[in-house]
mmCIF file of C-alpha atoms in Angstrom:
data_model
loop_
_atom_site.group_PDB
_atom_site.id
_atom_site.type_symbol
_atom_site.label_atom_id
_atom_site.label_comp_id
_atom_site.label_asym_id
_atom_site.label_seq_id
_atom_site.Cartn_x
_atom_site.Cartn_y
_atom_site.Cartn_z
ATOM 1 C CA UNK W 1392 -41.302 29.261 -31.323
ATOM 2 C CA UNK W 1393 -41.556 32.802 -29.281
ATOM 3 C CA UNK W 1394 -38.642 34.917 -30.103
ATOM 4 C CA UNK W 1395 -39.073 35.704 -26.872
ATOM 5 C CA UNK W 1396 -37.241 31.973 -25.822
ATOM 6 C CA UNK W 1397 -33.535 32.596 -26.538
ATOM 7 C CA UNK W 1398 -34.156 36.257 -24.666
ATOM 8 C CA UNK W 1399 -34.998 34.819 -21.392
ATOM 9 C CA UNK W 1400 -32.399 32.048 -21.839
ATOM 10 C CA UNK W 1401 -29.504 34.828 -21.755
ATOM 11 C CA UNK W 1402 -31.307 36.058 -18.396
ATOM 12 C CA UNK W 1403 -31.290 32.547 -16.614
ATOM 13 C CA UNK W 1404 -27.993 31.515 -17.770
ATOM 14 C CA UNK W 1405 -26.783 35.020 -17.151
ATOM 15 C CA UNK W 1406 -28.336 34.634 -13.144
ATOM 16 C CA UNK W 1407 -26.702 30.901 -12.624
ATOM 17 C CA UNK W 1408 -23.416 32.180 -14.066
ATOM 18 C CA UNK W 1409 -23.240 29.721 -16.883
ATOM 19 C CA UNK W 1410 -21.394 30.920 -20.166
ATOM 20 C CA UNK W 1411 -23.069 30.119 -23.054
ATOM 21 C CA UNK W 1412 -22.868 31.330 -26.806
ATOM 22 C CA UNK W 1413 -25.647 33.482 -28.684
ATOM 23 C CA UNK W 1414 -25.676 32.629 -32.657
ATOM 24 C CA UNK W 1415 -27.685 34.956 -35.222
ATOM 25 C CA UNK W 1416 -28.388 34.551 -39.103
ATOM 26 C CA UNK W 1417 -26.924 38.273 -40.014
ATOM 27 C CA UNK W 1418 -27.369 37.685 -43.657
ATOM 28 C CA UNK W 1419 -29.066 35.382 -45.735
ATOM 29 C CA UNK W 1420 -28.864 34.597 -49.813
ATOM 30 C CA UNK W 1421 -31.140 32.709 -51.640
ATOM 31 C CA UNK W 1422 -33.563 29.899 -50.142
ATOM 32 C CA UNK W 1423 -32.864 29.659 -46.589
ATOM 33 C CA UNK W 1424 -34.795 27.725 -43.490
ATOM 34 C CA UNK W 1425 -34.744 30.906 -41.272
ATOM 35 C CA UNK W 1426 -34.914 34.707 -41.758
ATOM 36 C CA UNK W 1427 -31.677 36.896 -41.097
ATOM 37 C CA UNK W 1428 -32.390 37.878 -37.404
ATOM 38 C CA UNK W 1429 -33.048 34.369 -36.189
ATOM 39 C CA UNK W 1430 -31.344 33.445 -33.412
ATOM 40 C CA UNK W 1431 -30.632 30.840 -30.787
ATOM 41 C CA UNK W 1432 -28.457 30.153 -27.600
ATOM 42 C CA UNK W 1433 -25.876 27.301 -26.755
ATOM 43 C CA UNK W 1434 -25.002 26.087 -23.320
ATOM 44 C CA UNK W 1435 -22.819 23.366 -22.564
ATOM 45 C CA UNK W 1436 -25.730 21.479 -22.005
ATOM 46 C CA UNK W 1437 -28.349 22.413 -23.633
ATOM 47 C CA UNK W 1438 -30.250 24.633 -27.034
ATOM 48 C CA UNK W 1439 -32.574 27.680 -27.119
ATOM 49 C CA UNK W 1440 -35.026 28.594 -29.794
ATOM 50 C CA UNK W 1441 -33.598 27.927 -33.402
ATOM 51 C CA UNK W 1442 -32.083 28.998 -36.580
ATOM 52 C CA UNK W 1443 -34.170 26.469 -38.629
ATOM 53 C CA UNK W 1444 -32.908 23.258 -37.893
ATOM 54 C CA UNK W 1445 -30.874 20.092 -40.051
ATOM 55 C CA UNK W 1446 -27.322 20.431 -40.765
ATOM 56 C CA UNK W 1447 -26.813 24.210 -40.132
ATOM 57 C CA UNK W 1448 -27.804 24.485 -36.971
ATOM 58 C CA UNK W 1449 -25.974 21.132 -35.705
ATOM 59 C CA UNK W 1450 -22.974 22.743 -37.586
ATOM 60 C CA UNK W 1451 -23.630 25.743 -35.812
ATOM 61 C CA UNK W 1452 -24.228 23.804 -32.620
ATOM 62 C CA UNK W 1453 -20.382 21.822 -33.298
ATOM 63 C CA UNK W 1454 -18.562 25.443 -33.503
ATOM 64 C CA UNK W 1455 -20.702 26.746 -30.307
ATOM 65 C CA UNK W 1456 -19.661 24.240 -27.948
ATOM 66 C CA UNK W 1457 -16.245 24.479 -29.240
ATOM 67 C CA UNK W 1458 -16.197 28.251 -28.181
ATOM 68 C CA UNK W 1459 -17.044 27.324 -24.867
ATOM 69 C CA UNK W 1460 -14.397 24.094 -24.267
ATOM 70 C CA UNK W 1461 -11.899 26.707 -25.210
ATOM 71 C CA UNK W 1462 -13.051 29.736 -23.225
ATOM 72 C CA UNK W 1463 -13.107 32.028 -26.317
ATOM 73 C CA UNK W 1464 -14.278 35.415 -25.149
ATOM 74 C CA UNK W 1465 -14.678 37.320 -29.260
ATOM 75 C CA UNK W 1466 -17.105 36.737 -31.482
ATOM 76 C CA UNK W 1467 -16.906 34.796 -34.929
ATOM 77 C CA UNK W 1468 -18.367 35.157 -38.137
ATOM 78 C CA UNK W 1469 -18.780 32.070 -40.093
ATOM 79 C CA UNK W 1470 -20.327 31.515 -44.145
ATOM 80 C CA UNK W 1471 -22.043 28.335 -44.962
ATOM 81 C CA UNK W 1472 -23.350 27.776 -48.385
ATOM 82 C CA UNK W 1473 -26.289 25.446 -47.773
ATOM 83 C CA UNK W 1474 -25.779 22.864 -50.835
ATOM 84 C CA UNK W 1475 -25.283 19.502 -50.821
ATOM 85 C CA UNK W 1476 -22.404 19.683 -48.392
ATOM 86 C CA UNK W 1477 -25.128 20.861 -45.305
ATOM 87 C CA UNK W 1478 -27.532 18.541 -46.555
ATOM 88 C CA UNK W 1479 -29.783 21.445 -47.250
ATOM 89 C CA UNK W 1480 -31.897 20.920 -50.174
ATOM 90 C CA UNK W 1481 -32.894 24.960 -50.510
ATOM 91 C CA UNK W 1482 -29.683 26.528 -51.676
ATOM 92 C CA UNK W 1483 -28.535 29.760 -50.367
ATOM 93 C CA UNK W 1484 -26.126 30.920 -48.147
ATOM 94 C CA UNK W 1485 -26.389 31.854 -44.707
ATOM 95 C CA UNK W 1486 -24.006 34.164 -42.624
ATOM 96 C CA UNK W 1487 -23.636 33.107 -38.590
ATOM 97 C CA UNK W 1488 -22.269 35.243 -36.010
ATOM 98 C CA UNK W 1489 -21.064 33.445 -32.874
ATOM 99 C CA UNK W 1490 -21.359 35.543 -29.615
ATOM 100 C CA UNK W 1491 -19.850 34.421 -26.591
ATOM 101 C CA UNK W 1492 -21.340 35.616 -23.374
ATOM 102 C CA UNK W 1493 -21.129 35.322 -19.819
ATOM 103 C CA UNK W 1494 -17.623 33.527 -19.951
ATOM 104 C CA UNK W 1495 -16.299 33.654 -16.285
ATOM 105 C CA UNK W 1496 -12.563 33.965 -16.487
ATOM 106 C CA UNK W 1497 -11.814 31.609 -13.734
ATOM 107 C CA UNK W 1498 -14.076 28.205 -12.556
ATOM 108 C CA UNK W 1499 -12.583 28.056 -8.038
ATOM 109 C CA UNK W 1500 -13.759 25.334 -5.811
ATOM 110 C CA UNK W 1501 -13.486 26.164 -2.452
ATOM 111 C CA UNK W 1502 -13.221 23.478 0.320
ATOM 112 C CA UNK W 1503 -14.167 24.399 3.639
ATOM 113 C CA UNK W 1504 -16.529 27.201 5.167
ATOM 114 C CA UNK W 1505 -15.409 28.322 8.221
ATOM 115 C CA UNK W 1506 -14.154 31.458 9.005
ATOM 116 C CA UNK W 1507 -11.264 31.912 6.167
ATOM 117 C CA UNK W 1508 -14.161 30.563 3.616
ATOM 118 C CA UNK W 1509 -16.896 32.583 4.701
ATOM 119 C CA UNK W 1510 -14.632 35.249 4.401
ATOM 120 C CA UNK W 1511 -12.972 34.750 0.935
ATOM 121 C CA UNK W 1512 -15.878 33.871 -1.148
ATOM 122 C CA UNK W 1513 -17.693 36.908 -1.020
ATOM 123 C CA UNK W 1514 -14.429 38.159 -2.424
ATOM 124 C CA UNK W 1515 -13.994 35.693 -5.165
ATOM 125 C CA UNK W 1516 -17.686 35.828 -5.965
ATOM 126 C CA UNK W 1517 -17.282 40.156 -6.884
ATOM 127 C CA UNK W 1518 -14.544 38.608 -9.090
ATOM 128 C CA UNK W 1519 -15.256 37.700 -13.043
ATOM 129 C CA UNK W 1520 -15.210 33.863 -11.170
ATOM 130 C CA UNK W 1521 -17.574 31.058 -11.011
ATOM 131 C CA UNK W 1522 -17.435 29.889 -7.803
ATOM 132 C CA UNK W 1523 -18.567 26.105 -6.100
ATOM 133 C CA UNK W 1524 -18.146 26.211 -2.144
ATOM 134 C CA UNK W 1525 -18.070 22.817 -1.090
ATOM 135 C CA UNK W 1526 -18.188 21.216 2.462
ATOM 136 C CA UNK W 1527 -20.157 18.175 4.098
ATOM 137 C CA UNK W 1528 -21.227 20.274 6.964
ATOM 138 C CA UNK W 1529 -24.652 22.281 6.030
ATOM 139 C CA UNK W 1530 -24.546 24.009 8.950
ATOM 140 C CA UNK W 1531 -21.180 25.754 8.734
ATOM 141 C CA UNK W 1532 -22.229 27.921 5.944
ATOM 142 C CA UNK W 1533 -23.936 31.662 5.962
ATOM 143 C CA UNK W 1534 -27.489 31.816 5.537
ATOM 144 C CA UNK W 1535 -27.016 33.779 2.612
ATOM 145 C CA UNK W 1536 -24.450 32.779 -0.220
ATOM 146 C CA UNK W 1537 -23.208 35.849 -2.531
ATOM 147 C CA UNK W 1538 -24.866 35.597 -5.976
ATOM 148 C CA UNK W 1539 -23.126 33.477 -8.694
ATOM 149 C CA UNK W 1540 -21.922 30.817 -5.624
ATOM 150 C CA UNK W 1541 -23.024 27.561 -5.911
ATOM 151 C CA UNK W 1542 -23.239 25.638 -2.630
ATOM 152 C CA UNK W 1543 -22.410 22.108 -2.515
ATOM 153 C CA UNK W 1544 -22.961 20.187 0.427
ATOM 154 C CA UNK W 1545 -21.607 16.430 0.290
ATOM 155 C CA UNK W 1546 -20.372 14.256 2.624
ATOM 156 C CA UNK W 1547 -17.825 12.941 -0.012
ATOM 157 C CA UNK W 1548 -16.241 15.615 -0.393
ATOM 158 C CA UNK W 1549 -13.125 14.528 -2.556
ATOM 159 C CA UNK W 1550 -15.695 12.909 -5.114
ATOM 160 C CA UNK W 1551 -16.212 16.990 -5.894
ATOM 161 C CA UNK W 1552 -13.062 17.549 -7.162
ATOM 162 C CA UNK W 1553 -13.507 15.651 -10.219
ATOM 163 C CA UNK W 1554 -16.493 17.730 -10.658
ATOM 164 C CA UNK W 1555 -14.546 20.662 -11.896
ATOM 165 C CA UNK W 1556 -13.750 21.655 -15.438
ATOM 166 C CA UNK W 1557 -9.897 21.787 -17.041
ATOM 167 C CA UNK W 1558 -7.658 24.703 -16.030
ATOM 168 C CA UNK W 1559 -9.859 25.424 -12.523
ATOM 169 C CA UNK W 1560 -8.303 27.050 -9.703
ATOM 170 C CA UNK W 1561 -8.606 24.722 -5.883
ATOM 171 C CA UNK W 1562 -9.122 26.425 -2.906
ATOM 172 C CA UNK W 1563 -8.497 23.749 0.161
ATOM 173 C CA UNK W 1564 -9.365 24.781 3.727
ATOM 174 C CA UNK W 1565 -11.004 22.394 5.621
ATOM 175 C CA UNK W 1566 -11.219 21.756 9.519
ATOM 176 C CA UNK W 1567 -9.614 18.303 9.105
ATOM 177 C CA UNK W 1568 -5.678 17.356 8.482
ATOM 178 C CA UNK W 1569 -6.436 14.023 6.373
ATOM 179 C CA UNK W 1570 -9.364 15.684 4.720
ATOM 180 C CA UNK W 1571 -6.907 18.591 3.470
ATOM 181 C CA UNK W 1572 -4.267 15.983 2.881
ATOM 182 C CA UNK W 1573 -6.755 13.570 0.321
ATOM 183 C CA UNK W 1574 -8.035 16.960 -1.257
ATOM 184 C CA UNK W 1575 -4.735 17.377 -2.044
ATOM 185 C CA UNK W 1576 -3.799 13.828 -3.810
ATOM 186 C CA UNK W 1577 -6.597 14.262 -5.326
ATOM 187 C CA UNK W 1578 -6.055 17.445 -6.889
ATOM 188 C CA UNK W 1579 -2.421 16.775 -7.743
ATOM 189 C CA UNK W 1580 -3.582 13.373 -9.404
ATOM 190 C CA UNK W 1581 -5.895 15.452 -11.699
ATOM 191 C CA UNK W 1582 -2.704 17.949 -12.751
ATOM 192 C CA UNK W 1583 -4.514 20.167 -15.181
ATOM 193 C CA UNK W 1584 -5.375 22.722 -12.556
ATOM 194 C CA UNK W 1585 -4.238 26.513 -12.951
ATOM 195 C CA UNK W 1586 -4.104 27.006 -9.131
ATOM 196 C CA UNK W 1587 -3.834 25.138 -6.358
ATOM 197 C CA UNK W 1588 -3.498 26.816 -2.384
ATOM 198 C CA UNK W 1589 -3.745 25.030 0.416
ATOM 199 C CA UNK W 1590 -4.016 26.619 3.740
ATOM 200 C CA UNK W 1591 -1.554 26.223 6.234
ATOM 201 C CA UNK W 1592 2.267 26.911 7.504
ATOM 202 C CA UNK W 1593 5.319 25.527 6.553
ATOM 203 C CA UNK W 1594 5.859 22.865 9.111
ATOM 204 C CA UNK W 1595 2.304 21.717 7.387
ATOM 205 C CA UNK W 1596 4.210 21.808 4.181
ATOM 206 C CA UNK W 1597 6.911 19.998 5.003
ATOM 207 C CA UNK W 1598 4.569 16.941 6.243
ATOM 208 C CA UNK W 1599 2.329 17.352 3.354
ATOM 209 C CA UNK W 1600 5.137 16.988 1.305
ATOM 210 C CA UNK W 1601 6.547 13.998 3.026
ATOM 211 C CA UNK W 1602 3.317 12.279 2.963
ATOM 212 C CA UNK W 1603 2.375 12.750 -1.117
ATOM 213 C CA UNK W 1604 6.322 11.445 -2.008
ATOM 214 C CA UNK W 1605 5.103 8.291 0.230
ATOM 215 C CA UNK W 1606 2.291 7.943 -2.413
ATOM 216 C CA UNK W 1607 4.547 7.936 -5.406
ATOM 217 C CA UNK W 1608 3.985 11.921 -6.200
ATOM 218 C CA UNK W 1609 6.503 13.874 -8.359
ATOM 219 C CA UNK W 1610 8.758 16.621 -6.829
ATOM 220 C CA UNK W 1611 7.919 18.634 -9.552
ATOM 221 C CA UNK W 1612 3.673 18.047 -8.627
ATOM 222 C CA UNK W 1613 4.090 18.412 -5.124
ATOM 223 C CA UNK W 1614 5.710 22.346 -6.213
ATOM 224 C CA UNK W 1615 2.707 23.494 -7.811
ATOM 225 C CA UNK W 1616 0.805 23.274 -4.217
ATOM 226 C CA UNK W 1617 1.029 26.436 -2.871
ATOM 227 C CA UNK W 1618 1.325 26.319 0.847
ATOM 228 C CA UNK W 1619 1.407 28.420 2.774
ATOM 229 C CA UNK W 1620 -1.007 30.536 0.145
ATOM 230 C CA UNK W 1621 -1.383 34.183 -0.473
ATOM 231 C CA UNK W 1622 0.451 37.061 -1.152
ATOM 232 C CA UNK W 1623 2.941 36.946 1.699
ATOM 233 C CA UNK W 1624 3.187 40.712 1.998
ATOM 234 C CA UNK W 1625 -0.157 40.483 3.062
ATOM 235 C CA UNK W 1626 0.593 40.456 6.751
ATOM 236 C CA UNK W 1627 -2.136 39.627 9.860
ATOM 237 C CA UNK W 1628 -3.940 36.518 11.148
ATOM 238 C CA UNK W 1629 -7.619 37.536 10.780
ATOM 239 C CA UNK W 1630 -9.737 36.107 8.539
ATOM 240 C CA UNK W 1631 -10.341 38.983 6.323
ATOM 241 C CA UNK W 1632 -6.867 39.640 6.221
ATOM 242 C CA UNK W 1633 -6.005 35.734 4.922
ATOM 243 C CA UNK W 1634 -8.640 36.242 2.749
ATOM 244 C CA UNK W 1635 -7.662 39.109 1.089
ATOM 245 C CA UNK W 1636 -3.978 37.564 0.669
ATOM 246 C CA UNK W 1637 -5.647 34.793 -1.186
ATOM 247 C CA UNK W 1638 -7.848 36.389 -3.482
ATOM 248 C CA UNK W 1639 -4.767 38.891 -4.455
ATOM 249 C CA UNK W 1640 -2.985 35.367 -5.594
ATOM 250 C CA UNK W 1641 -5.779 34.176 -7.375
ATOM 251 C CA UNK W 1642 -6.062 37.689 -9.487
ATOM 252 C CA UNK W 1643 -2.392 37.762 -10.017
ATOM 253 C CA UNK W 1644 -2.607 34.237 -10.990
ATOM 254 C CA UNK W 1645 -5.404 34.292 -13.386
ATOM 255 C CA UNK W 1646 -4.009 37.603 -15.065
ATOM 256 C CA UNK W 1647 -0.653 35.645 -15.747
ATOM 257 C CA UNK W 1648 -2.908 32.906 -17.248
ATOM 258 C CA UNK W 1649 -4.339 34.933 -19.969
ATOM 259 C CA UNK W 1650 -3.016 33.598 -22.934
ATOM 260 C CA UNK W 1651 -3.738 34.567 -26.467
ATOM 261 C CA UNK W 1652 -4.645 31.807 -29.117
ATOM 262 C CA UNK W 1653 -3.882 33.181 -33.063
ATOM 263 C CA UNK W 1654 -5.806 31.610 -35.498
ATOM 264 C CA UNK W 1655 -4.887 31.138 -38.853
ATOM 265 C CA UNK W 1656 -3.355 35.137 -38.961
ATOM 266 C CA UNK W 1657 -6.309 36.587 -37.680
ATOM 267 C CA UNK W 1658 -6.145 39.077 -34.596
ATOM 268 C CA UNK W 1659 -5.635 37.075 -31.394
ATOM 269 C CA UNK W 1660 -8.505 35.536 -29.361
ATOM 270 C CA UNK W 1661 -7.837 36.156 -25.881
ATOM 271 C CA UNK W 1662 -8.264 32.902 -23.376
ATOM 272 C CA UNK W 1663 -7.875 31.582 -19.996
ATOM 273 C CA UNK W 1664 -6.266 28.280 -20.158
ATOM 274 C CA UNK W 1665 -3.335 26.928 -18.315
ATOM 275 C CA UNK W 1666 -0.348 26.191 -19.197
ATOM 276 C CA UNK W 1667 0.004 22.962 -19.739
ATOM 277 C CA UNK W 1668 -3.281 23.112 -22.356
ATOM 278 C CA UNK W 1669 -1.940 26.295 -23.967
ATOM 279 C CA UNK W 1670 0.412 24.498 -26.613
ATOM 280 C CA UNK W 1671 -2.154 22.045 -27.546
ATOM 281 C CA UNK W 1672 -4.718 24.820 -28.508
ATOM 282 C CA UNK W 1673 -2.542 26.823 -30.437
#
């Protein structure tokens, strides 16, 4: 295979903003499958090029994938002596270094494009964010979307919100009351969100709050909605403006979410997971 493959494999997965984990042989002993140098890429989905195959590189694989479910953001060495134990029948002893890259801190749906969303995602998009702007109208949205955006058009639009990964951050402005108020059930039902802001005053608060203890929601779930959303210092009533206050929340939010996972003594990996997931990966 071209060593040539797992080079242009950074560059695409680089360009769609997916994170993905780059693992080289940096020192071989003995009879190995692949020469030190070797390398090969991991996606969530998918591999790139090689490091010889068998055990190793499904090993390798296993440890890759791992790295990305957590959101580590260092890079790991790890030793395998290819015996028995690998299934390996050459011997030796190969040397892996694990190099996450393009690990966006924070995955944000955003629900709605009109004239808050078209102004906020530009915003969120210059952020270290992957972004998916969702809303069943194709027409609402700019002609151009900022790089690293994915838009989603879908006339179900609640069916997106199980789309998004663990620990995401839900953006919900939409041009319809019941549309907002599903989104939210929805969300709230999920619970394993960082962030969720819903646009809106108080008095649409109060009657969203009314309405989700009707369906049997917690107190304690119904507090983690943040409505009205923003940084309330943020004064004004244009878009920009609202904007502005929003994406401030989201970067004070996702700086307060940057835990720190020790493992086994070692210095501490830095991560991005919320709260509620943090105990279970220390």
């Amino acid at each position: 295979m071209s060593n040539t493959v797992w080079i242009n494999a950074l560059a695409e997965l680089q360009q769609q903003g997916e994170p993905c984990v780059l693992v080289t042989i940096i020192e071989e002993r003995g009879s190995t499958p692949r020469n030190a140098g070797s390398k090969m890429v991991v996606s969530r989905e998918r591999l790139y090029d090689t490091i010889g195959g068998g055990h190793l590189e499904y090993k390798a694989q296993k440890i890759a994938r791992e790295m990305l479910e957590n959101r580590v953001r260092e890079t790991r060495l790890e030793r395998f002596s290819l015996g028995a134990s690998l299934g390996q029948c050459c011997g030796g002893a190969t040397v892996l270094l694990f190099e996450p890259m393009g690990q966006p801190q924070a995955h944000i749906a955003v629900f709605g494009a009109g004239h808050v969303g078209r102004a906020l995602v530009p915003l969120l998009a210059s952020l270290p964010c992957k972004v998916r702007w969702i809303d069943s109208r194709e027409s609402e949205f700019p002609a151009q979307i900022p790089a690293g955006v994915e838009k989603v058009v879908n006339d179900e639009v609640v069916d997106e919100v199980e789309n998004m990964p663990a620990g995401s951050y839900f953006i919900v402005m939409t041009h319809n009351h019941q549309l907002d108020l599903e989104l939210t059930a929805a969300i709230l039902s999920r619970g394993d969100f960082t962030y969720y802001g819903l646009i809106g005053s108080k008095s649409k608060r109060a009657k969203f709050e009314h309405r989700l203890r009707d369906r049997g929601f917690q107190p304690e779930t119904v507090q983690r909605m943040r409505c009205p959303m923003g940084i309330a210092e943020v004064k004004g009533k244009l878009p920009v403006e609202i904007a502005v206050s929003i994406a401030g929340e989201v970067i004070a939010t996702y700086n307060a979410n940057f835990g720190e996972k020790s493992a086994d003594g070692e210095k501490p990996v830095p991560m991005l997971v919320p709260a509620s997931r943090r105990s279970q990966a220390g």
